PDB file of C-alpha atoms and ligand atoms in Angstrom:
ATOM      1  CA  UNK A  13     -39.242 -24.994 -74.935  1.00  0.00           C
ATOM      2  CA  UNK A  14     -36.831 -25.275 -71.460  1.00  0.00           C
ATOM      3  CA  UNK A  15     -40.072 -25.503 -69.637  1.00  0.00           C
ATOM      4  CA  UNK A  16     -42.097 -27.949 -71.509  1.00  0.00           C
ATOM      5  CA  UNK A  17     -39.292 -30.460 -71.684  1.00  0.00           C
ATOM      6  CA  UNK A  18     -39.466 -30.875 -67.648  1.00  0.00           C
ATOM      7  CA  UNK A  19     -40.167 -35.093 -67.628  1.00  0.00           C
ATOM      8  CA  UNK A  20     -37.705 -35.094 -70.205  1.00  0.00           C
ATOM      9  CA  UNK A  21     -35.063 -33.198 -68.284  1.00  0.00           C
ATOM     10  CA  UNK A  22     -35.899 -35.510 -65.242  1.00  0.00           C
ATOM     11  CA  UNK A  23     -35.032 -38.581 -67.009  1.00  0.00           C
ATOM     12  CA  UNK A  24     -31.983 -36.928 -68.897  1.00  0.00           C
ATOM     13  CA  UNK A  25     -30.784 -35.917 -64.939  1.00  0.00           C
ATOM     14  CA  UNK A  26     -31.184 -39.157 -63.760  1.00  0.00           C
ATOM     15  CA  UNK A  27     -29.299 -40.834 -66.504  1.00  0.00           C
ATOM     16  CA  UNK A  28     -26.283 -38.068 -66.506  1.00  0.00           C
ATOM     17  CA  UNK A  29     -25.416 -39.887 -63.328  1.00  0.00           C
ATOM     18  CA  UNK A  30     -26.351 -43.539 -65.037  1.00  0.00           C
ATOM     19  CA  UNK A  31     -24.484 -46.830 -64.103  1.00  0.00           C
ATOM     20  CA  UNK A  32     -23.691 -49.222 -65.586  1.00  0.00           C
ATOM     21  CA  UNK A  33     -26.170 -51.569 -67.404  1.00  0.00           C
ATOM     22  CA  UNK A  34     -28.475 -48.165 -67.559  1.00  0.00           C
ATOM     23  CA  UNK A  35     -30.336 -47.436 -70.772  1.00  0.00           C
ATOM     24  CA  UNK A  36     -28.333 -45.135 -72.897  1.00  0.00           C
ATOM     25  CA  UNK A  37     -29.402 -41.354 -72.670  1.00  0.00           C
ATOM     26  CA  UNK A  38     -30.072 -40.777 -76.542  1.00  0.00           C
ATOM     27  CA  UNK A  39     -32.840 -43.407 -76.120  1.00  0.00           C
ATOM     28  CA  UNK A  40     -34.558 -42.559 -73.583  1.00  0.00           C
ATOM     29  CA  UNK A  41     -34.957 -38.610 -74.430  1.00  0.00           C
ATOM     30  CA  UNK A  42     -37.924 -36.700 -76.201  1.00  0.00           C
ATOM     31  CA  UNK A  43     -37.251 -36.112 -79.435  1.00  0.00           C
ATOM     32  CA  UNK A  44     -34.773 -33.804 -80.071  1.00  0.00           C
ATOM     33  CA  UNK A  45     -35.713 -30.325 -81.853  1.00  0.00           C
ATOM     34  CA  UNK A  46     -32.835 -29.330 -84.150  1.00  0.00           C
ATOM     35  CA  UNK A  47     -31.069 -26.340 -83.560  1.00  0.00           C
ATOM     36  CA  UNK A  48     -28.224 -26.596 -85.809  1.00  0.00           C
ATOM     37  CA  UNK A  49     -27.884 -28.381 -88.984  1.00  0.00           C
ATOM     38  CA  UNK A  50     -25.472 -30.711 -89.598  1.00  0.00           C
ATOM     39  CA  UNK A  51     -26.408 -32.517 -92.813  1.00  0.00           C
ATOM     40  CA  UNK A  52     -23.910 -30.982 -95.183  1.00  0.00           C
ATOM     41  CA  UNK A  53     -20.801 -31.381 -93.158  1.00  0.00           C
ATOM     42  CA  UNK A  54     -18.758 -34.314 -92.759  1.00  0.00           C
ATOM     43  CA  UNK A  55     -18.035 -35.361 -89.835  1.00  0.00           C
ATOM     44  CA  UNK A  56     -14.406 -35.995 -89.592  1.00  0.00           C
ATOM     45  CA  UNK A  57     -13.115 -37.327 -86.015  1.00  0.00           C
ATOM     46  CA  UNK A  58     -10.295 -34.667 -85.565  1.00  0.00           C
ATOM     47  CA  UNK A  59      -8.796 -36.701 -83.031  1.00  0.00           C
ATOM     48  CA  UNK A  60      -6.964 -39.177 -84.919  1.00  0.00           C
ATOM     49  CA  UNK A  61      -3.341 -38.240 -86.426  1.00  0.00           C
ATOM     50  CA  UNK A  62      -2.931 -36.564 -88.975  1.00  0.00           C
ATOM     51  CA  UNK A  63       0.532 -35.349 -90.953  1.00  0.00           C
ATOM     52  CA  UNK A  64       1.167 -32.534 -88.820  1.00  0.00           C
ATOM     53  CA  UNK A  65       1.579 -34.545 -85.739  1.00  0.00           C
ATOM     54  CA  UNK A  66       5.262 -35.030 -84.487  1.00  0.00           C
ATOM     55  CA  UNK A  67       7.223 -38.357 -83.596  1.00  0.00           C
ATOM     56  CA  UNK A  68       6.229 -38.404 -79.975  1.00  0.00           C
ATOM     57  CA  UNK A  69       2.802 -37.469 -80.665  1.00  0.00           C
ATOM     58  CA  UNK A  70       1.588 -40.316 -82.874  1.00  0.00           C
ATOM     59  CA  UNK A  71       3.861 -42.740 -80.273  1.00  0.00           C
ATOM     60  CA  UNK A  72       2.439 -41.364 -77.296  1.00  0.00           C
ATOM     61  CA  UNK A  73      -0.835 -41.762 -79.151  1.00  0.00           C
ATOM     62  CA  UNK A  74      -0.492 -45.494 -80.066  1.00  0.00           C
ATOM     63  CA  UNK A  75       0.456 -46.351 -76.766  1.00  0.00           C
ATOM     64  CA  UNK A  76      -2.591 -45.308 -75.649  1.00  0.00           C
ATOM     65  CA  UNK A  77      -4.485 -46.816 -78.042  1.00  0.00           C
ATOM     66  CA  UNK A  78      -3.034 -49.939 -76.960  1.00  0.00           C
ATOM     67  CA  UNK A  79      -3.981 -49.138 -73.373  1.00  0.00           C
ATOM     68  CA  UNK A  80      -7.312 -49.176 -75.012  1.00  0.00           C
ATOM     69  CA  UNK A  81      -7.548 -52.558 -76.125  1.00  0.00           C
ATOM     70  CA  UNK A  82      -8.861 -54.016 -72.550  1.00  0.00           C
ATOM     71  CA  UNK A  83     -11.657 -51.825 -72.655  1.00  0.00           C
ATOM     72  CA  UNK A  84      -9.808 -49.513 -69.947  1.00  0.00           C
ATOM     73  CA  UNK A  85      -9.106 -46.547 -71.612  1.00  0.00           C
ATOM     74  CA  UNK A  86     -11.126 -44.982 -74.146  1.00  0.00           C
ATOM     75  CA  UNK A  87     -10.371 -42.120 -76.896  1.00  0.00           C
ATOM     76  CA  UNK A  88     -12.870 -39.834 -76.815  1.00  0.00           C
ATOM     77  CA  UNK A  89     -13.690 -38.581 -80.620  1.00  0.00           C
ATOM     78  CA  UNK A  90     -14.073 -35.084 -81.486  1.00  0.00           C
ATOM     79  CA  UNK A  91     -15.884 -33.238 -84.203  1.00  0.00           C
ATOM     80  CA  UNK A  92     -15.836 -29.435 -85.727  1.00  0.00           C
ATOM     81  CA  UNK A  93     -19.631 -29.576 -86.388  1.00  0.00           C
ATOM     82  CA  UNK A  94     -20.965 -32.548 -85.259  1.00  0.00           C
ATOM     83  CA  UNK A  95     -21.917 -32.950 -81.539  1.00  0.00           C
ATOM     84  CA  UNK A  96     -21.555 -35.482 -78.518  1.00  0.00           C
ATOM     85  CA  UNK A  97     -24.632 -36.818 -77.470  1.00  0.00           C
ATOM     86  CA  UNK A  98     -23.774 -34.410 -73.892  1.00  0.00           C
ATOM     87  CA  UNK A  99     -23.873 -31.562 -76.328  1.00  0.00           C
ATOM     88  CA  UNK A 100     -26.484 -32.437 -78.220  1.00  0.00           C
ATOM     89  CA  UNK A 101     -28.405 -32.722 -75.219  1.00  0.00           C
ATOM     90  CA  UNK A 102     -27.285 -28.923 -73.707  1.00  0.00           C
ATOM     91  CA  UNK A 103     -28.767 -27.498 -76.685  1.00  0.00           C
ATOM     92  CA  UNK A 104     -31.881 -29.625 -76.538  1.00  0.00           C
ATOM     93  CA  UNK A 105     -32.638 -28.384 -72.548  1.00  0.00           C
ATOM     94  CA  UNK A 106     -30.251 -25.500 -71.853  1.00  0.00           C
ATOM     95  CA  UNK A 107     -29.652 -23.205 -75.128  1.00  0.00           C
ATOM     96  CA  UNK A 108     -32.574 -20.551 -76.427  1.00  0.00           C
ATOM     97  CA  UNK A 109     -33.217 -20.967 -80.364  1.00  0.00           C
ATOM     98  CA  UNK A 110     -33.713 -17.360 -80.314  1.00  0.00           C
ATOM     99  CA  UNK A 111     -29.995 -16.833 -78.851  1.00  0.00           C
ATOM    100  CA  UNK A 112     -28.681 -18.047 -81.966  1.00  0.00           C
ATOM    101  CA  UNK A 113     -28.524 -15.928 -84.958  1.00  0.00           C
ATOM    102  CA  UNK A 114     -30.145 -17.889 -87.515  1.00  0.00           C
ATOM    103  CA  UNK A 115     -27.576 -16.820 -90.454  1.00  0.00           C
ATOM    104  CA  UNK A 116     -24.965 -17.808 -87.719  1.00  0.00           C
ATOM    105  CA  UNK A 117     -26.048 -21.395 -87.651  1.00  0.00           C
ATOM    106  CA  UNK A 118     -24.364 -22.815 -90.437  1.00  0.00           C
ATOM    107  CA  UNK A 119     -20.924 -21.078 -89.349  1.00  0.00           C
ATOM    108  CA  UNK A 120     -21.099 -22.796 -85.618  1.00  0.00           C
ATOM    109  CA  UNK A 121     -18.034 -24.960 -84.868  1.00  0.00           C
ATOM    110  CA  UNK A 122     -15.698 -26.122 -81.773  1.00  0.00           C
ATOM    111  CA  UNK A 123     -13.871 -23.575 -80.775  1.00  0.00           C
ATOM    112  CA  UNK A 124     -10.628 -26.088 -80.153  1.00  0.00           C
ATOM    113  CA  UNK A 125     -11.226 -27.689 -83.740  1.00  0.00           C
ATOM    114  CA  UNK A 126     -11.318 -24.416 -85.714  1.00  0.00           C
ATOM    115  CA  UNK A 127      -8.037 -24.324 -87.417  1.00  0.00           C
ATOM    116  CA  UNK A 128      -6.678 -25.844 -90.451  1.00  0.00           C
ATOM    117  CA  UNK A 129      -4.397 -29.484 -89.315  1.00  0.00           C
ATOM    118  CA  UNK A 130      -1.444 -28.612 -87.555  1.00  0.00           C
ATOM    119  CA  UNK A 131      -2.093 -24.637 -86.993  1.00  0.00           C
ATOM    120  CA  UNK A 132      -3.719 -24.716 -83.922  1.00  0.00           C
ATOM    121  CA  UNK A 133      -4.980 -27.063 -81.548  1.00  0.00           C
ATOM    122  CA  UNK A 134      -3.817 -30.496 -81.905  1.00  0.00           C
ATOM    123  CA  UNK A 135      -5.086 -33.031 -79.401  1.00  0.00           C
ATOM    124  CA  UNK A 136      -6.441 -36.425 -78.599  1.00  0.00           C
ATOM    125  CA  UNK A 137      -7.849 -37.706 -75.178  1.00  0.00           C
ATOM    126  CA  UNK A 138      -8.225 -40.775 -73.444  1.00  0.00           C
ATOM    127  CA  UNK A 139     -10.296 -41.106 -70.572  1.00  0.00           C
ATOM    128  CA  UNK A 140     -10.318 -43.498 -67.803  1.00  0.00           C
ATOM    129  CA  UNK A 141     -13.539 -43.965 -66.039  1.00  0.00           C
ATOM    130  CA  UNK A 142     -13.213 -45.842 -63.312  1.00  0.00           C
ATOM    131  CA  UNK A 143      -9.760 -43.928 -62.078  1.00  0.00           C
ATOM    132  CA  UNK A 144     -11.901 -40.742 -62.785  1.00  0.00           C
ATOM    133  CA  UNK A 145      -9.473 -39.078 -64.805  1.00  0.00           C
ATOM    134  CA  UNK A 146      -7.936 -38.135 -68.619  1.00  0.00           C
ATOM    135  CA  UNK A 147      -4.851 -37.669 -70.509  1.00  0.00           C
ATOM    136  CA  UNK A 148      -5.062 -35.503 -73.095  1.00  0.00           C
ATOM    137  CA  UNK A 149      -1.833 -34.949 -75.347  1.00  0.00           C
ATOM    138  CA  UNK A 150      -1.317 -31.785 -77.095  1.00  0.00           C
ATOM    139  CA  UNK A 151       0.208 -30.348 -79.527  1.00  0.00           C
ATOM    140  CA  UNK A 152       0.164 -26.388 -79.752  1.00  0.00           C
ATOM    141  CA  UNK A 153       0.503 -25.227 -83.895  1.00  0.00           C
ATOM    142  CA  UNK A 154       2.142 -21.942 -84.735  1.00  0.00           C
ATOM    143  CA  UNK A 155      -0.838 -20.196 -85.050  1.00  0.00           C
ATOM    144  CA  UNK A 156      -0.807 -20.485 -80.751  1.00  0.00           C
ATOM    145  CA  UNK A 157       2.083 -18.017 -80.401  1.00  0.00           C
ATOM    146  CA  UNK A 158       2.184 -15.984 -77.747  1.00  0.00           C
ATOM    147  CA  UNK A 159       5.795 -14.715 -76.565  1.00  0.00           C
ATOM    148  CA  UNK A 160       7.335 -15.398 -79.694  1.00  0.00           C
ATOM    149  CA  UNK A 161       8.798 -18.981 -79.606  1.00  0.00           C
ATOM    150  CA  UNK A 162       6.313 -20.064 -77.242  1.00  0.00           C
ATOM    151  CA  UNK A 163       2.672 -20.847 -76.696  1.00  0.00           C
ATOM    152  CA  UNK A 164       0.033 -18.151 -75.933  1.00  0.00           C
ATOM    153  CA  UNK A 165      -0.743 -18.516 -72.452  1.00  0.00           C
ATOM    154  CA  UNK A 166      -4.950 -18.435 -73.592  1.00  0.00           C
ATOM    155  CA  UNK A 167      -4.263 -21.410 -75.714  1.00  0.00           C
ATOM    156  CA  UNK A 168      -2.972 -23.515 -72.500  1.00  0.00           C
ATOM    157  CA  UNK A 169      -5.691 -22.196 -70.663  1.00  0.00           C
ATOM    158  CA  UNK A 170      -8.230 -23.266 -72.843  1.00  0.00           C
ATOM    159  CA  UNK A 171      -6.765 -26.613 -73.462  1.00  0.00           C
ATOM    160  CA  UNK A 172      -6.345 -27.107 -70.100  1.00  0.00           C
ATOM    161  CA  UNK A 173     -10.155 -26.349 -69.563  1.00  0.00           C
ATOM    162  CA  UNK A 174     -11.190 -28.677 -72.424  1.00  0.00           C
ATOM    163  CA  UNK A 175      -9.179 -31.695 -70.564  1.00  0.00           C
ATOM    164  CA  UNK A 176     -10.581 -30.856 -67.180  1.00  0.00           C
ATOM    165  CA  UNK A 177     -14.229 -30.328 -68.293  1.00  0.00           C
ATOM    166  CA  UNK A 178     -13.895 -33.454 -70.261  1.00  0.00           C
ATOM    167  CA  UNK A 179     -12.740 -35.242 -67.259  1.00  0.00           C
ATOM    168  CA  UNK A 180     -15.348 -33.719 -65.201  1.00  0.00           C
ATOM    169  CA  UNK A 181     -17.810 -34.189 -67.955  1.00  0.00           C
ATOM    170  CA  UNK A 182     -17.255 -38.560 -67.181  1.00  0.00           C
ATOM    171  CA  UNK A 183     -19.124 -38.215 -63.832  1.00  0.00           C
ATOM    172  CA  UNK A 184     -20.928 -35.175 -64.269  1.00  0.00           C
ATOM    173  CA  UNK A 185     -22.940 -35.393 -67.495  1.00  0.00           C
ATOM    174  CA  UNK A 186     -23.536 -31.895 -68.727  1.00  0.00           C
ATOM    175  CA  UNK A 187     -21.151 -29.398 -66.683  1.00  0.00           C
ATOM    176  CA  UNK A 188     -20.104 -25.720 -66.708  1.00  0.00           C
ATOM    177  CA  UNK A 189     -16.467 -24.076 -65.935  1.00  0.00           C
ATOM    178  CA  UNK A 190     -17.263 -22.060 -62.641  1.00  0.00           C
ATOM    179  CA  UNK A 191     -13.760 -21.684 -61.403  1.00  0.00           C
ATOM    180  CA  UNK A 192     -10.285 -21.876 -63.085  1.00  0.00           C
ATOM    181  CA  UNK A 193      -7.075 -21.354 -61.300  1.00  0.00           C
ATOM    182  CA  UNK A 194      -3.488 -21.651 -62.892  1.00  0.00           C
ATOM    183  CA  UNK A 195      -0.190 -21.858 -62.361  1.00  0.00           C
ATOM    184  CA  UNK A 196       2.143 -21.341 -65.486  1.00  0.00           C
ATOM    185  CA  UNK A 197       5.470 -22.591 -64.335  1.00  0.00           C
ATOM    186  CA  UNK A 198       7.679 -22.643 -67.275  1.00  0.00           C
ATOM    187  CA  UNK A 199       7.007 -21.296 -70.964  1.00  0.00           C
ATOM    188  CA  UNK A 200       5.665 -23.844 -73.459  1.00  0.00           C
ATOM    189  CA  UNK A 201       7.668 -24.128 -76.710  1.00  0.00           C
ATOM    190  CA  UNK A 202       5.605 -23.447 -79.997  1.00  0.00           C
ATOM    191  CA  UNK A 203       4.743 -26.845 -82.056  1.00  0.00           C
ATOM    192  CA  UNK A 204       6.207 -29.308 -79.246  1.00  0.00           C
ATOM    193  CA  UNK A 205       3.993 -31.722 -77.686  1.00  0.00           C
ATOM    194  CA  UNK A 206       2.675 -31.976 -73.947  1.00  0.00           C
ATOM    195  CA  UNK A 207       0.940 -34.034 -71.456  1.00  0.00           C
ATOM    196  CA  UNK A 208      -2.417 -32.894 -69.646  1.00  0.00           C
ATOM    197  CA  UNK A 209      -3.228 -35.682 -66.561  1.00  0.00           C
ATOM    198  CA  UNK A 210      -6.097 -34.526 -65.370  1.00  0.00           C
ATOM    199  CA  UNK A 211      -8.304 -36.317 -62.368  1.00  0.00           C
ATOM    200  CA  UNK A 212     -11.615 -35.750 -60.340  1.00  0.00           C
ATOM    201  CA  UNK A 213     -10.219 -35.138 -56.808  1.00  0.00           C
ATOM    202  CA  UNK A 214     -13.733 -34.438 -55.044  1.00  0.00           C
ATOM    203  CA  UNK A 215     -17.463 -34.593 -55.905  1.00  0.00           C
ATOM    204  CA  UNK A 216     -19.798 -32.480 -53.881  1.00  0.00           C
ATOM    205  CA  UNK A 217     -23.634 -32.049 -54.884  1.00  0.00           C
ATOM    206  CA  UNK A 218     -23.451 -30.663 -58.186  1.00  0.00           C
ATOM    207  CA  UNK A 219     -19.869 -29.324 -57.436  1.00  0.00           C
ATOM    208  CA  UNK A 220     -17.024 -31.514 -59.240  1.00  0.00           C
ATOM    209  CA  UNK A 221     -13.443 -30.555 -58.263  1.00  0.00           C
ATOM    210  CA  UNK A 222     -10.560 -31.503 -60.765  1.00  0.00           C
ATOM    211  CA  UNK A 223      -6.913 -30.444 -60.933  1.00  0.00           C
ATOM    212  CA  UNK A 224      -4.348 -31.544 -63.669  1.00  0.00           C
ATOM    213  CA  UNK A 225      -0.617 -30.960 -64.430  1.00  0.00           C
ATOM    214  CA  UNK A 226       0.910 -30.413 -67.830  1.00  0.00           C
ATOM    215  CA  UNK A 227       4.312 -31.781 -68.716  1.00  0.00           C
ATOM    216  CA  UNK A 228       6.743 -32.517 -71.267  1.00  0.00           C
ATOM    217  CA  UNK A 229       6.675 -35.901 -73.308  1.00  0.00           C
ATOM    218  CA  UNK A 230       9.649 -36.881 -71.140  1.00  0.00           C
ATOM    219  CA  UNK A 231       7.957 -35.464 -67.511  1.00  0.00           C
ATOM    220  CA  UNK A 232      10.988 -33.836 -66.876  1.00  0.00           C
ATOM    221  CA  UNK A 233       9.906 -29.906 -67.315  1.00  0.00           C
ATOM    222  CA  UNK A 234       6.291 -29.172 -65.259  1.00  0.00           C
ATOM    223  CA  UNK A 235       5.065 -26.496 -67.371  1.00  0.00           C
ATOM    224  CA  UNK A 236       1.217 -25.523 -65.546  1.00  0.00           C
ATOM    225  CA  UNK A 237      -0.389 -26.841 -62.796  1.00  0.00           C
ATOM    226  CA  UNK A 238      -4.407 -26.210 -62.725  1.00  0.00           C
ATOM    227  CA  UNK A 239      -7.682 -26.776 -60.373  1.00  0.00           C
ATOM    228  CA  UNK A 240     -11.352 -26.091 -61.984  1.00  0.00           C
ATOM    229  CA  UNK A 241     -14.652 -26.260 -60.249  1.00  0.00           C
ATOM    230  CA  UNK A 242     -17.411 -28.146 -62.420  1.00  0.00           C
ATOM    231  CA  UNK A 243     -20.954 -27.102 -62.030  1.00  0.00           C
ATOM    232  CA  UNK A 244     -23.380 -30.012 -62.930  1.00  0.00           C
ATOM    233  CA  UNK A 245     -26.409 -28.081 -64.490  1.00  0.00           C
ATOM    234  CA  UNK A 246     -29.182 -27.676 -62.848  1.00  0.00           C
ATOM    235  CA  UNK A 247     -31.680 -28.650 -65.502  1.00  0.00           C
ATOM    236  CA  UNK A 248     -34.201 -26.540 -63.104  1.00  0.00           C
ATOM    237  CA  UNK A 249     -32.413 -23.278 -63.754  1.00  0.00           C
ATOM    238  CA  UNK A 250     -32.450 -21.177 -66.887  1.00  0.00           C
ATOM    239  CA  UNK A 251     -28.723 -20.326 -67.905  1.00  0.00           C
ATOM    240  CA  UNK A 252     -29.816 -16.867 -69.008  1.00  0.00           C
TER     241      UNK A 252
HETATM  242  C1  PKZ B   6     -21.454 -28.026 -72.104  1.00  0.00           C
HETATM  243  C2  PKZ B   6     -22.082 -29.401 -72.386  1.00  0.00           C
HETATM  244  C3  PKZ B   6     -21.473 -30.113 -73.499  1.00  0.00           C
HETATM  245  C4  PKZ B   6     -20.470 -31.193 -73.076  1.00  0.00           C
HETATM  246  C5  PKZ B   6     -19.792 -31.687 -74.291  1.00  0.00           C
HETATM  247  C6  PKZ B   6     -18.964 -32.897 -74.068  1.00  0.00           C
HETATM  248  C7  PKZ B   6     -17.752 -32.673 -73.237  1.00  0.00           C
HETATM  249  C8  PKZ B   6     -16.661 -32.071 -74.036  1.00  0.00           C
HETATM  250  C9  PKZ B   6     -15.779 -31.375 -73.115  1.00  0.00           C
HETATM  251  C10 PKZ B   6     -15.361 -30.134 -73.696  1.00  0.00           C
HETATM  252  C11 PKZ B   6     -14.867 -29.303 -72.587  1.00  0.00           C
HETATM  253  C12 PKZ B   6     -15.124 -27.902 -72.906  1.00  0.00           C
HETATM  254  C13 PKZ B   6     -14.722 -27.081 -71.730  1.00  0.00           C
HETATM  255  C14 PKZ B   6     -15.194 -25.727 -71.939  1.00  0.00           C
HETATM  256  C15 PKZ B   6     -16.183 -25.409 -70.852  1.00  0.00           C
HETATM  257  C16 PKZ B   6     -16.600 -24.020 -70.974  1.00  0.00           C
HETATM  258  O1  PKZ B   6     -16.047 -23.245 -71.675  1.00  0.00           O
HETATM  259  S1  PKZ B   6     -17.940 -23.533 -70.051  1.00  0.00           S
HETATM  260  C17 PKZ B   6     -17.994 -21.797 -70.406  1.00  0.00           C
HETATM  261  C18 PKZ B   6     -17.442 -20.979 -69.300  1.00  0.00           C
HETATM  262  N1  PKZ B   6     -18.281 -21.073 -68.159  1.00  0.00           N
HETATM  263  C19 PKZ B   6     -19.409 -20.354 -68.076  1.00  0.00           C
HETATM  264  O2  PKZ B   6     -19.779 -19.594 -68.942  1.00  0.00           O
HETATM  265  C20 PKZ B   6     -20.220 -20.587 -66.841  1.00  0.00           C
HETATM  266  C21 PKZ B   6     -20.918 -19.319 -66.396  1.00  0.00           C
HETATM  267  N2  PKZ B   6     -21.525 -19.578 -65.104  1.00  0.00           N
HETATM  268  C22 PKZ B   6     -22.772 -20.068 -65.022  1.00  0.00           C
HETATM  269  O3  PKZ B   6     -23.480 -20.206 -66.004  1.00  0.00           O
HETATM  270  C23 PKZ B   6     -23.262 -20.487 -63.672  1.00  0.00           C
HETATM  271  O4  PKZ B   6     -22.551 -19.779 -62.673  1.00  0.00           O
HETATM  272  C24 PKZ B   6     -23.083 -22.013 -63.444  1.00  0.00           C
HETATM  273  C25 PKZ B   6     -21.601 -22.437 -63.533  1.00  0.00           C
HETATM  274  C26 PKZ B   6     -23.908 -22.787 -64.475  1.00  0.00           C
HETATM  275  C27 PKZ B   6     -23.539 -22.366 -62.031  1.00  0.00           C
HETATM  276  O5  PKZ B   6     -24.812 -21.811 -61.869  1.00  0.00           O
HETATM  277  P1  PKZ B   6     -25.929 -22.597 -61.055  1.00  0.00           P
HETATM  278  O6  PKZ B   6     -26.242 -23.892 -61.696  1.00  0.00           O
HETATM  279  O7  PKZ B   6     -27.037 -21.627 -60.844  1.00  0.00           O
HETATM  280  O8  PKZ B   6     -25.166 -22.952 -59.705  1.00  0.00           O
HETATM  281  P2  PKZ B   6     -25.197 -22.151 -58.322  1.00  0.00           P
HETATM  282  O9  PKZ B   6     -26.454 -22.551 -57.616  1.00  0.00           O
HETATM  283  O10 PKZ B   6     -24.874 -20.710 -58.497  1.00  0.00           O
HETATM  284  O11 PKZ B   6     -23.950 -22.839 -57.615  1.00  0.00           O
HETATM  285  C28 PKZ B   6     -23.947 -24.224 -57.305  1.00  0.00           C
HETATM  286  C29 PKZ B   6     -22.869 -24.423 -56.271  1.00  0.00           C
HETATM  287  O12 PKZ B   6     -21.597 -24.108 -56.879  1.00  0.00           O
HETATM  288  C30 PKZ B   6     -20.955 -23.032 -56.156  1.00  0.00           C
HETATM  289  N3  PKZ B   6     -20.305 -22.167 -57.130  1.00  0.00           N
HETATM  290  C31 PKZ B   6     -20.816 -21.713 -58.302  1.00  0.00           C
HETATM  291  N4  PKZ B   6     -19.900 -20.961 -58.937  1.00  0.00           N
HETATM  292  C32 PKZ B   6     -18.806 -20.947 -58.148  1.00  0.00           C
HETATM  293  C33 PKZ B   6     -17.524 -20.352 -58.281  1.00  0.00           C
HETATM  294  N5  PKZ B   6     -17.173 -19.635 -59.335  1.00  0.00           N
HETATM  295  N6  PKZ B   6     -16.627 -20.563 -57.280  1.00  0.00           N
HETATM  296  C34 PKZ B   6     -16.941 -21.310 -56.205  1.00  0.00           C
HETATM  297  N7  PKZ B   6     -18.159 -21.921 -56.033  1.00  0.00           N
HETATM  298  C35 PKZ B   6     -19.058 -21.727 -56.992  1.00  0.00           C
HETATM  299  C36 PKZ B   6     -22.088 -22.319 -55.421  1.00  0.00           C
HETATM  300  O13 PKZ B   6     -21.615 -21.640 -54.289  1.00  0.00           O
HETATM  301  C37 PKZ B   6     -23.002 -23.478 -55.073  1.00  0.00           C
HETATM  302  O14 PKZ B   6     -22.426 -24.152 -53.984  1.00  0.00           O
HETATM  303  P3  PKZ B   6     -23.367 -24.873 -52.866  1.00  0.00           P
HETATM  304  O15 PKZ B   6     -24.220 -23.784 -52.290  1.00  0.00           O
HETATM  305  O16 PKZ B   6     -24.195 -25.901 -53.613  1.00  0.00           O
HETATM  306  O17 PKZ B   6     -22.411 -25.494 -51.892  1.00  0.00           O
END
């Protein structure tokens, strides 16, 4: 299947990278052969608010929905079951049907999206493309404890790799964590809410290099600062 899907892959590769104006890459693919199926779920866009979220959540969230009005910041939707068109796409070219267990199928969700509202990961991001960089807010449920009181140092890590490899993901298309370096500075209290600015500082080749911060609501308290490495794929290259 990788193999005989090389045009395809060519065109996919050249619109990853499209500008502007460019034909949209759902359109211009081979038809996709399913993998996963998707038509018994609903799709729910988990990140909206929902009743778990606190006060400075949903008012950190509207003002970035207002930022969103003039078409310069955009909220990037995110689903359980169903995928981007980016991830769509990585299981059309890069993932093996045979990987997949086939009585697993049905049981496949986002990792980050896994928990009942308010338990575990609780997050929205906005994207800026043309400053090349995110904010993701977060919101860490009780089910995230690590030290008791606080937030499990994994859980940071991964949302701090879901708001870099999103960021990467504007310029990049279809990328892969290679490298992830952090700094945990101070502790992050269980349930409260916190900033992730992430930004593309360098693009080399294939290579995209991205650091972020997270702080409190107020900025006052730094609690992690982080640098990843994005690998665009290689559509060439098996990933097994
Ligand atoms: C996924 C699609 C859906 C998208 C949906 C929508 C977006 C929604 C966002 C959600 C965000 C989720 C964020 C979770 C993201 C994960 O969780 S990814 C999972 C964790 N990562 C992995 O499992 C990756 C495992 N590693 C690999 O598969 C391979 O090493 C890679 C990363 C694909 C690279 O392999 P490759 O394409 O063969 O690249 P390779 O030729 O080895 O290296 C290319 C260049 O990078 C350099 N390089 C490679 N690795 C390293 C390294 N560790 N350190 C330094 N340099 C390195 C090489 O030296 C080389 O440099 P140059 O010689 O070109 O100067």
């Amino acid at each position: 299947m990788l193999r005989s899907c090389t045009a395809g892959l060519r065109s996919l590769w050249a619109l990853c990278g499209r500008r502007e104006g460019a034909p949209r890459l759902s359109t211009d693919l081979p038809p996709a052969p399913r993998l996963f199926s998707t038509e018994k779920v609903i799709h729910k866009d988990w990140s909206l608010p929902n009743p778990s979220w606190s006060k400075d959540f949903k008012l950190l969230f509207d003002q970035f929905m207002k930022k969103c009005e003039d078409g310069s910041w955009e909220r990037l939707p995110s689903y359980k079951h169903r995928s981007t068109q980016k991830s769509e796409d990585f299981k059309t070219y890069f993932l093996e049907p045979k990987l997949v267990k086939e009585e697993r199928v049905s049981q496949v969700q986002l990792f980050t999206r896994g928990f009942e509202d308010g338990l575990g990961f609780e997050y929205v991001i906005f994207s800026n493309n043309d400053e090349k960089r995110t904010v993701c807010l977060f919101q860490g449920g009780p089910y995230l404890q690590g030290i008791p009181g606080f937030l499990h140092g994994g859980a940071m890590a991964t949302m701090i790799d879901t708001a870099l490899g999103s960021c990467a993901a504007i310029p990049g298309g279809i990328v892969m964590t290679a490298n992830l370096n952090i700094n945990f500075k101070r502790p992050v209290p269980i349930c409260s809410v916190v900033v992730i600015n992430s930004q593309l500082d360098k693009l080399e080749g294939r290579k995209l290099f991205l650091s972020c911060n997270v702080r409190s609501v107020d900025e006052k308290t730094l609690y992690s600062e982080a640098t990843g490495l994005f690998i665009k794929l290689d559509p060439e290259k098996s990933l097994t």
